[in-house]
Tab-separated table of C-alpha atoms in Angstrom:
chain	number	residue	atom	x	y	z
A	672	MET	CA	-0.093	0.093	-0.100
A	673	ARG	CA	2.888	2.358	0.513
A	674	VAL	CA	5.180	1.457	-2.555
A	675	ALA	CA	3.365	3.976	-4.679
A	676	GLU	CA	1.287	7.143	-4.663
A	677	PRO	CA	-2.306	6.766	-5.718
A	678	PRO	CA	-3.405	6.204	-8.266
A	679	ALA	CA	-0.813	3.970	-9.448
A	680	THR	CA	-2.338	2.721	-12.556
A	681	ALA	CA	0.850	0.752	-13.643
A	682	LEU	CA	1.125	-0.919	-10.414
A	683	LEU	CA	-2.795	-1.838	-10.270
A	684	ALA	CA	-2.602	-3.329	-13.582
A	685	PHE	CA	0.337	-5.392	-12.782
A	686	VAL	CA	-1.351	-6.509	-9.738
A	687	ASP	CA	-4.683	-7.532	-11.517
A	688	SER	CA	-2.277	-9.383	-14.052
A	689	VAL	CA	-0.356	-11.674	-11.463
A	690	GLY	CA	-2.030	-11.292	-8.416
A	691	PRO	CA	-1.286	-9.370	-4.819
A	692	VAL	CA	1.173	-12.225	-3.659
A	693	GLU	CA	3.000	-12.386	-6.759
A	694	ALA	CA	3.061	-8.937	-7.525
A	695	ALA	CA	4.296	-7.671	-3.894
A	696	ALA	CA	7.290	-10.244	-4.320
A	697	ALA	CA	8.256	-8.801	-7.715
A	698	VAL	CA	8.092	-5.611	-6.278
A	699	ARG	CA	10.407	-6.274	-3.270
A	700	ALA	CA	12.799	-7.891	-6.145
A	701	ALA	CA	12.328	-4.933	-8.594
A	702	ALA	CA	11.142	-7.568	-10.991
A	703	VAL	CA	8.446	-5.538	-12.589
A	704	PRO	CA	7.650	-3.360	-15.893
A	705	GLU	CA	9.383	-0.118	-16.734
A	706	ARG	CA	6.002	1.706	-16.156
A	707	VAL	CA	5.419	-0.172	-12.620
A	708	LEU	CA	9.142	0.363	-11.536
A	709	ALA	CA	8.389	4.242	-12.454
A	710	GLU	CA	5.956	4.434	-9.913
A	711	ILE	CA	7.450	2.305	-7.187
A	712	SER	CA	11.095	3.156	-7.457
A	713	ALA	CA	11.086	6.003	-4.655
A	714	ARG	CA	9.316	3.570	-1.992
A	715	ARG	CA	10.076	-0.008	-3.074
A	716	HIS	CA	12.558	0.013	-0.168
A	717	LEU	CA	9.643	0.598	2.580
A	718	GLU	CA	8.690	-2.696	4.462
A	719	LEU	CA	5.874	-1.105	6.835
A	720	ALA	CA	3.052	-3.574	6.226
A	721	GLU	CA	3.156	-5.190	9.722
A	722	SER	CA	3.308	-1.915	11.350
A	723	ASP	CA	0.867	-0.378	9.293
A	724	LEU	CA	-1.795	-3.060	9.997
A	725	ALA	CA	-1.068	-2.693	13.968
A	726	ASP	CA	-1.518	0.750	13.855
A	727	ALA	CA	-4.808	0.178	12.119
A	728	ARG	CA	-5.874	-2.250	14.746
A	729	ARG	CA	-4.828	-0.043	17.727
A	730	ILE	CA	-7.414	2.407	16.292
A	731	GLY	CA	-10.035	0.070	15.820
A	732	ALA	CA	-9.505	0.410	11.936
A	733	ARG	CA	-9.130	-2.413	9.323
A	734	LEU	CA	-7.734	-2.870	5.655
A	735	VAL	CA	-10.255	-3.759	3.070
A	736	VAL	CA	-8.958	-5.363	-0.099
A	737	PRO	CA	-10.864	-6.490	-3.231
A	738	GLU	CA	-10.694	-10.187	-2.272
A	739	ASP	CA	-12.819	-9.278	0.981
A	740	GLU	CA	-16.740	-9.389	1.055
A	741	GLU	CA	-17.105	-5.914	2.015
A	742	TRP	CA	-14.859	-4.518	-0.914
A	743	PRO	CA	-17.457	-2.187	-2.926
A	744	ALA	CA	-16.588	-3.861	-6.006
A	745	TRP	CA	-19.747	-2.440	-8.286
A	746	PRO	CA	-19.166	1.438	-7.330
A	747	LEU	CA	-15.464	1.226	-7.916
A	748	LEU	CA	-16.192	-0.046	-11.471
A	749	SER	CA	-16.702	3.026	-12.798
A	750	LEU	CA	-12.757	3.847	-12.032
A	751	ALA	CA	-11.458	0.929	-13.698
A	752	ALA	CA	-13.765	1.560	-16.822
A	753	ALA	CA	-12.527	5.163	-17.006
A	754	SER	CA	-8.858	3.773	-16.664
A	755	ASP	CA	-9.314	1.394	-19.443
A	756	ARG	CA	-10.511	4.584	-21.290
A	757	GLY	CA	-6.806	6.027	-20.689
A	758	GLN	CA	-7.941	8.370	-17.631
A	759	ARG	CA	-4.884	7.919	-15.771
A	760	TRP	CA	-6.280	9.903	-12.974
A	761	SER	CA	-9.211	6.948	-12.402
A	762	GLY	CA	-6.963	4.242	-11.087
A	763	SER	CA	-8.811	2.163	-8.465
A	764	PRO	CA	-7.366	1.636	-5.019
A	765	LEU	CA	-5.468	-1.144	-4.108
A	766	GLY	CA	-7.305	-1.171	-0.883
A	767	LEU	CA	-9.143	0.924	1.834
A	768	TRP	CA	-8.420	1.673	5.276
A	769	ALA	CA	-11.546	1.556	7.047
A	770	LYS	CA	-12.920	2.673	10.372
A	771	GLY	CA	-16.574	2.222	11.475
A	772	PRO	CA	-18.945	-0.385	12.450
A	773	VAL	CA	-20.802	-0.645	8.960
A	774	ARG	CA	-19.811	-2.756	6.335
A	775	LEU	CA	-18.348	-0.835	3.412
A	776	ALA	CA	-19.953	-2.321	0.302
A	777	ASP	CA	-23.349	-2.430	2.183
A	778	THR	CA	-23.019	1.300	3.120
A	779	VAL	CA	-22.101	2.817	-0.161
A	780	GLU	CA	-24.872	0.685	-2.181
A	781	ARG	CA	-27.244	3.548	-1.377
A	782	ALA	CA	-24.959	6.799	-1.297
A	783	VAL	CA	-24.820	10.079	-2.401
A	784	ALA	CA	-21.857	12.532	-2.307
A	785	VAL	CA	-22.643	16.087	-1.062
A	786	VAL	CA	-19.629	18.384	-1.490
A	787	GLY	CA	-19.124	22.206	-1.706
A	788	ALA	CA	-17.029	25.113	-0.757
A	789	ARG	CA	-15.095	25.131	2.520
A	790	SER	CA	-15.749	29.097	3.168
A	791	ALA	CA	-19.355	28.307	2.635
A	792	SER	CA	-22.233	31.075	2.963
A	793	GLY	CA	-24.949	30.852	5.886
A	794	TYR	CA	-27.308	29.603	3.038
A	795	GLY	CA	-24.787	27.044	1.751
A	796	GLU	CA	-24.450	25.760	5.033
A	797	TYR	CA	-27.945	25.491	5.761
A	798	VAL	CA	-28.821	23.738	2.509
A	799	ALA	CA	-25.937	21.297	3.016
A	800	ALA	CA	-27.319	20.347	6.319
A	801	GLU	CA	-30.944	19.818	5.073
A	802	ILE	CA	-29.943	17.826	2.463
A	803	GLY	CA	-27.562	15.725	4.524
A	804	HIS	CA	-30.589	15.087	7.006
A	805	ASP	CA	-33.213	14.327	4.486
A	806	LEU	CA	-31.221	12.165	2.508
A	807	ALA	CA	-30.495	9.903	5.468
A	808	ASN	CA	-34.151	10.208	6.401
A	809	ALA	CA	-34.617	8.544	3.057
A	810	GLY	CA	-32.291	5.608	3.679
A	811	MET	CA	-29.501	7.123	1.723
A	812	THR	CA	-25.642	6.938	2.708
A	813	VAL	CA	-24.113	10.725	2.628
A	814	VAL	CA	-20.483	10.571	1.240
A	815	SER	CA	-18.180	13.872	1.973
A	816	GLY	CA	-14.953	14.808	2.797
A	817	ALA	CA	-15.337	15.946	6.446
A	818	ALA	CA	-14.050	19.160	5.396
A	819	PHE	CA	-14.948	22.488	6.827
A	820	GLY	CA	-18.133	24.415	5.312
A	821	ILE	CA	-20.388	22.103	2.981
A	822	ASP	CA	-18.679	18.697	3.710
A	823	GLY	CA	-19.385	19.216	7.547
A	824	GLN	CA	-22.827	20.381	7.315
A	825	ALA	CA	-23.713	17.474	5.384
A	826	HIS	CA	-22.255	15.147	7.778
A	827	ARG	CA	-23.864	16.724	10.591
A	828	GLY	CA	-27.434	16.670	8.978
A	829	ALA	CA	-27.007	13.238	8.171
A	830	LEU	CA	-25.725	12.379	11.968
A	831	ALA	CA	-28.659	14.409	13.364
A	832	ALA	CA	-31.186	12.211	11.243
A	833	LYS	CA	-29.504	9.206	13.012
A	834	GLY	CA	-28.484	8.173	9.345
A	835	THR	CA	-25.178	6.716	7.907
A	836	THR	CA	-22.373	8.794	6.647
A	837	VAL	CA	-18.888	8.460	5.334
A	838	ALA	CA	-16.126	10.621	5.571
A	839	VAL	CA	-13.257	10.005	3.079
A	840	LEU	CA	-10.019	11.419	3.940
A	841	ALA	CA	-6.981	12.714	2.000
A	842	CYS	CA	-4.419	11.185	4.860
A	843	GLY	CA	-4.520	8.225	7.259
A	844	VAL	CA	-7.729	7.175	9.124
A	845	ASP	CA	-5.664	7.668	12.528
A	846	LEU	CA	-5.059	11.423	11.714
A	847	ARG	CA	-8.284	13.446	12.068
A	848	TYR	CA	-8.096	16.177	9.551
A	849	PRO	CA	-9.154	19.082	9.972
A	850	VAL	CA	-7.981	19.175	13.373
A	851	GLY	CA	-11.064	21.622	14.426
A	852	HIS	CA	-13.495	18.482	12.999
A	853	SER	CA	-11.802	15.893	15.194
A	854	ASP	CA	-15.154	15.400	17.517
A	855	LEU	CA	-17.075	15.024	13.925
A	856	ILE	CA	-14.667	12.669	12.703
A	857	ASP	CA	-14.980	10.596	15.769
A	858	GLU	CA	-18.845	10.896	15.833
A	859	ILE	CA	-18.952	9.650	11.968
A	860	ALA	CA	-16.504	6.843	13.073
A	861	ALA	CA	-18.914	5.715	15.924
A	862	THR	CA	-21.996	5.167	13.640
A	863	GLY	CA	-20.577	5.256	9.874
A	864	LEU	CA	-17.302	4.920	8.169
A	865	ILE	CA	-13.967	7.044	7.811
A	866	LEU	CA	-12.268	6.040	4.804
A	867	SER	CA	-8.791	6.564	3.252
A	868	GLU	CA	-6.506	4.659	0.425
A	869	TYR	CA	-3.580	6.223	2.465
A	870	PRO	CA	-2.124	3.703	5.034
A	871	PRO	CA	-1.753	5.184	8.674
A	872	GLY	CA	0.137	7.700	9.467
A	873	THR	CA	-0.119	9.510	5.872
A	874	PRO	CA	-0.129	13.152	6.531
A	875	PRO	CA	-2.461	15.286	4.031
A	876	ALA	CA	-1.249	16.844	0.793
A	877	ARG	CA	-2.633	19.224	-1.493
A	878	HIS	CA	-2.464	16.546	-4.359
A	879	ARG	CA	-4.183	13.980	-2.246
A	880	PHE	CA	-7.379	15.979	-1.740
A	881	LEU	CA	-7.560	15.929	-5.506
A	882	VAL	CA	-6.821	12.105	-5.754
A	883	ARG	CA	-9.292	11.605	-2.680
A	884	ASN	CA	-12.249	12.796	-4.799
A	885	ARG	CA	-12.239	10.533	-7.416
A	886	LEU	CA	-12.998	8.090	-4.556
A	887	ILE	CA	-16.130	10.404	-3.274
A	888	ALA	CA	-17.416	10.609	-6.934
A	889	ALA	CA	-16.774	6.714	-7.240
A	890	LEU	CA	-18.686	5.440	-4.006
A	891	SER	CA	-21.676	7.370	-4.882
A	892	SER	CA	-24.679	6.847	-7.131
A	893	GLY	CA	-24.494	10.714	-7.676
A	894	THR	CA	-23.012	14.029	-6.510
A	895	VAL	CA	-24.808	17.049	-5.163
A	896	VAL	CA	-22.828	20.256	-5.550
A	897	VAL	CA	-23.951	22.871	-2.784
A	898	GLU	CA	-21.525	25.740	-3.230
A	899	ALA	CA	-18.604	25.959	-5.318
A	900	GLY	CA	-16.053	28.419	-6.794
A	901	VAL	CA	-15.419	27.975	-10.737
A	902	ARG	CA	-11.836	26.324	-9.500
A	903	SER	CA	-12.461	24.302	-6.509
A	904	GLY	CA	-12.112	20.813	-4.885
A	905	ALA	CA	-16.008	20.624	-5.286
A	906	ARG	CA	-15.888	21.398	-9.068
A	907	ASN	CA	-13.209	18.824	-9.298
A	908	THR	CA	-15.370	16.177	-7.858
A	909	ALA	CA	-18.172	17.202	-9.713
A	910	THR	CA	-16.449	16.864	-13.314
A	911	THR	CA	-14.773	13.502	-11.837
A	912	ALA	CA	-18.494	12.219	-11.179
A	913	ALA	CA	-19.259	13.194	-14.684
A	914	ALA	CA	-16.431	11.661	-16.292
A	915	LEU	CA	-17.414	8.444	-14.571
A	916	GLY	CA	-20.839	8.465	-15.728
A	917	LYS	CA	-22.479	9.314	-12.308
A	918	VAL	CA	-25.357	11.797	-11.637
A	919	VAL	CA	-23.954	15.368	-10.881
A	920	LEU	CA	-26.444	18.064	-9.735
A	921	ALA	CA	-26.137	21.433	-8.482
A	922	VAL	CA	-27.805	23.894	-6.281
A	923	PRO	CA	-28.240	27.065	-7.692
A	924	GLY	CA	-27.380	30.339	-5.373
A	925	PRO	CA	-27.554	34.029	-5.896
A	926	ILE	CA	-25.889	35.201	-8.924
A	927	THR	CA	-23.933	37.839	-6.780
A	928	SER	CA	-22.202	34.698	-4.839
A	929	ALA	CA	-18.608	33.986	-6.044
A	930	THR	CA	-19.327	30.762	-3.631
A	931	SER	CA	-22.330	29.419	-6.176
A	932	ALA	CA	-20.305	30.526	-9.565
A	933	GLY	CA	-19.124	26.846	-10.000
A	934	CYS	CA	-22.667	25.425	-9.588
A	935	HIS	CA	-24.326	27.838	-12.157
A	936	ASP	CA	-21.351	27.106	-14.518
A	937	LEU	CA	-21.761	23.310	-14.232
A	938	LEU	CA	-25.726	24.128	-14.585
A	939	ARG	CA	-24.854	26.313	-17.753
A	940	ALA	CA	-22.630	23.606	-19.168
A	941	GLY	CA	-25.086	20.893	-18.942
A	942	THR	CA	-22.667	18.708	-16.423
A	943	ALA	CA	-25.259	18.960	-13.606
A	944	MET	CA	-28.994	18.650	-13.255
A	945	LEU	CA	-30.566	21.432	-11.083
A	946	ALA	CA	-31.123	20.284	-7.479
A	947	GLY	CA	-33.985	22.416	-6.453
A	948	SER	CA	-35.078	19.821	-3.633
A	949	VAL	CA	-34.195	16.702	-2.043
A	950	PRO	CA	-37.102	14.799	-3.697
A	951	GLU	CA	-35.702	16.007	-6.996
A	952	ILE	CA	-32.136	14.485	-5.822
A	953	LEU	CA	-33.580	11.164	-4.754
A	954	GLU	CA	-35.413	11.033	-8.385
A	955	ALA	CA	-32.262	11.512	-10.225
A	956	VAL	CA	-29.737	9.189	-8.240
A	957	GLY	CA	-32.079	6.349	-6.889
A	958	PRO	CA	-33.511	3.409	-8.478
A	959	VAL	CA	-35.746	4.121	-11.870
A	960	GLY	CA	-39.391	4.521	-10.694
A	961	GLU	CA	-38.488	4.507	-6.715
A	962	HIS	CA	-38.595	8.135	-5.910
A	963	LEU	CA	-40.939	9.697	-8.550
A	964	VAL	CA	-41.529	13.809	-7.962
A	965	GLU	CA	-45.039	14.938	-8.747
A	966	PRO	CA	-44.985	17.859	-11.272
A	967	PRO	CA	-45.184	21.548	-9.504
A	968	SER	CA	-48.999	22.579	-9.541
A	969	GLY	CA	-50.462	25.825	-9.276
A	970	PRO	CA	-53.842	26.761	-7.466
A	971	VAL	CA	-56.619	24.634	-8.773
A	972	ARG	CA	-59.189	27.060	-10.821
A	973	ARG	CA	-62.960	26.575	-11.529
A	974	THR	CA	-62.135	26.229	-15.247
A	975	ASP	CA	-59.187	24.116	-15.253
A	976	GLY	CA	-61.157	21.200	-17.078
A	977	LEU	CA	-62.762	23.424	-19.755
A	978	GLY	CA	-61.760	22.893	-23.266
A	979	GLY	CA	-60.587	25.666	-25.566
A	980	GLN	CA	-64.169	26.799	-26.735
A	981	ALA	CA	-65.813	26.123	-23.697
A	982	LEU	CA	-63.459	28.295	-22.088
A	983	ARG	CA	-63.653	31.074	-24.483
A	984	VAL	CA	-67.546	30.901	-24.202
A	985	TYR	CA	-67.143	31.304	-20.444
A	986	GLU	CA	-64.779	34.135	-20.643
A	987	ALA	CA	-67.418	35.918	-23.241
A	988	LEU	CA	-69.948	35.881	-20.256
A	989	SER	CA	-70.547	38.613	-17.915
A	990	ARG	CA	-71.378	38.252	-14.185
A	991	ARG	CA	-73.470	41.784	-14.161
A	992	THR	CA	-74.759	41.716	-17.489
A	993	ALA	CA	-77.009	38.626	-19.129
A	994	ARG	CA	-75.820	37.911	-22.624
A	995	THR	CA	-77.899	36.582	-25.455
A	996	PRO	CA	-76.427	33.397	-27.042
A	997	ALA	CA	-75.670	35.218	-30.273
A	998	ARG	CA	-73.627	38.240	-28.240
A	999	VAL	CA	-71.624	35.444	-26.881
A	1000	ALA	CA	-70.702	33.949	-30.195
A	1001	VAL	CA	-69.675	37.380	-31.111
A	1002	GLU	CA	-67.504	37.902	-28.396
A	1003	SER	CA	-66.209	34.519	-28.186
A	1004	GLY	CA	-65.657	33.787	-31.782
A	1005	VAL	CA	-67.439	30.384	-31.216
A	1006	PRO	CA	-70.068	29.585	-33.797
A	1007	ILE	CA	-73.400	30.086	-32.657
A	1008	ASP	CA	-74.617	26.446	-32.836
A	1009	ARG	CA	-71.389	25.297	-30.776
A	1010	VAL	CA	-72.471	28.331	-28.285
A	1011	ARG	CA	-75.954	27.033	-27.767
A	1012	ALA	CA	-74.598	23.482	-26.720
A	1013	LEU	CA	-71.836	24.764	-24.615
A	1014	LEU	CA	-74.087	27.016	-22.422
A	1015	PRO	CA	-75.974	24.140	-20.921
A	1016	GLU	CA	-72.970	22.342	-20.082
A	1017	LEU	CA	-71.452	25.130	-18.356
A	1018	GLU	CA	-74.496	25.609	-16.304
A	1019	LEU	CA	-74.232	21.960	-15.327
A	1020	THR	CA	-70.820	22.694	-13.750
A	1021	ASP	CA	-71.942	25.742	-12.077
A	1022	LEU	CA	-69.928	27.963	-14.380
A	1023	ALA	CA	-73.007	29.741	-15.933
A	1024	ARG	CA	-76.554	30.832	-15.238
A	1025	ARG	CA	-79.808	30.983	-17.297
A	1026	CYS	CA	-81.888	34.025	-16.710
A	1027	ASP	CA	-84.881	35.867	-18.717
A	1028	GLU	CA	-82.172	38.293	-20.284
A	1029	GLY	CA	-80.005	35.388	-21.479
A	1030	TRP	CA	-76.758	33.957	-19.691
A	1031	ARG	CA	-74.260	35.096	-17.106
A	1032	ARG	CA	-71.325	34.012	-15.355
A	1033	ALA	CA	-72.105	31.987	-12.033
A	1034	PRO	CA	-70.449	33.592	-9.237
A	1035	ASP	CA	-67.300	32.175	-7.719
A	1036	THR	CA	-68.287	30.223	-4.502
């Protein structure tokens, strides 16, 4: 796990071709293809497997590998497919370090990533918490990166709903980063999962956050961006999710807000769907037909069921002055014979009233 910096696509392909045991022996002997050697040469001498496993056990963590039952093979297949298409950033992890009581594969079977700006607005933090809470209430796992701002609020919303949330870190699972979220990370680990492809003790680094983002995108059925700058980690996660064939949604914000500029750009480019509500998110990311959203409807009008000519006849009537069928025909442009047929129908639905002088529009009830 330490011999190459993720995503080590050449090493991964080598492991897939010869198996993990044979690959480990070949790495130690430097008997590997040139591309693999380029990825491992700086760290090939490291022999820390036993100490890494001991460090993990000490904090109640475990190493999950592709041969394990809880390995999330189906979600991570998108990374392998992208790698086969030549996307070098998309290599699958060789293994994942996990801390928490739930099984990884089961947890991400119904998962949504919620990501966004660290320097979030009050609006963004409120929306992220509401989305996290309502997704968890609907039985979805909320996946994010435990960062300040949107990530933290999404995790807190899921926890408040007594739901499951997963934090994917850009450091070892024994390092609670950011330090200001130490308590939050502990709370996530108590009921959900802390994940990382980096061995215990690995410090956070800028490039590791971008590499980590591909896992957030891959482990989720869809990614919701609440607030993001035009160039940001959240935007990177969204474009990664789109490249993996996952659903991407973006929450709109004020046009004057720089923290929503990335969301608006994703929407304008057609990369993301509009996330107007949690039911819309569930409809987009859930199994087909499971979460159907009723189309928005306005107030019900008395005339909603009328056909075109009947509506024109109704609108030609007056509440104050009675009108003859001939006058109604002139006002509505509907032939007189048709007017004579429609007026009694309007009377039956309590939309018109017959009187000695002709016809009036019935008063609203």
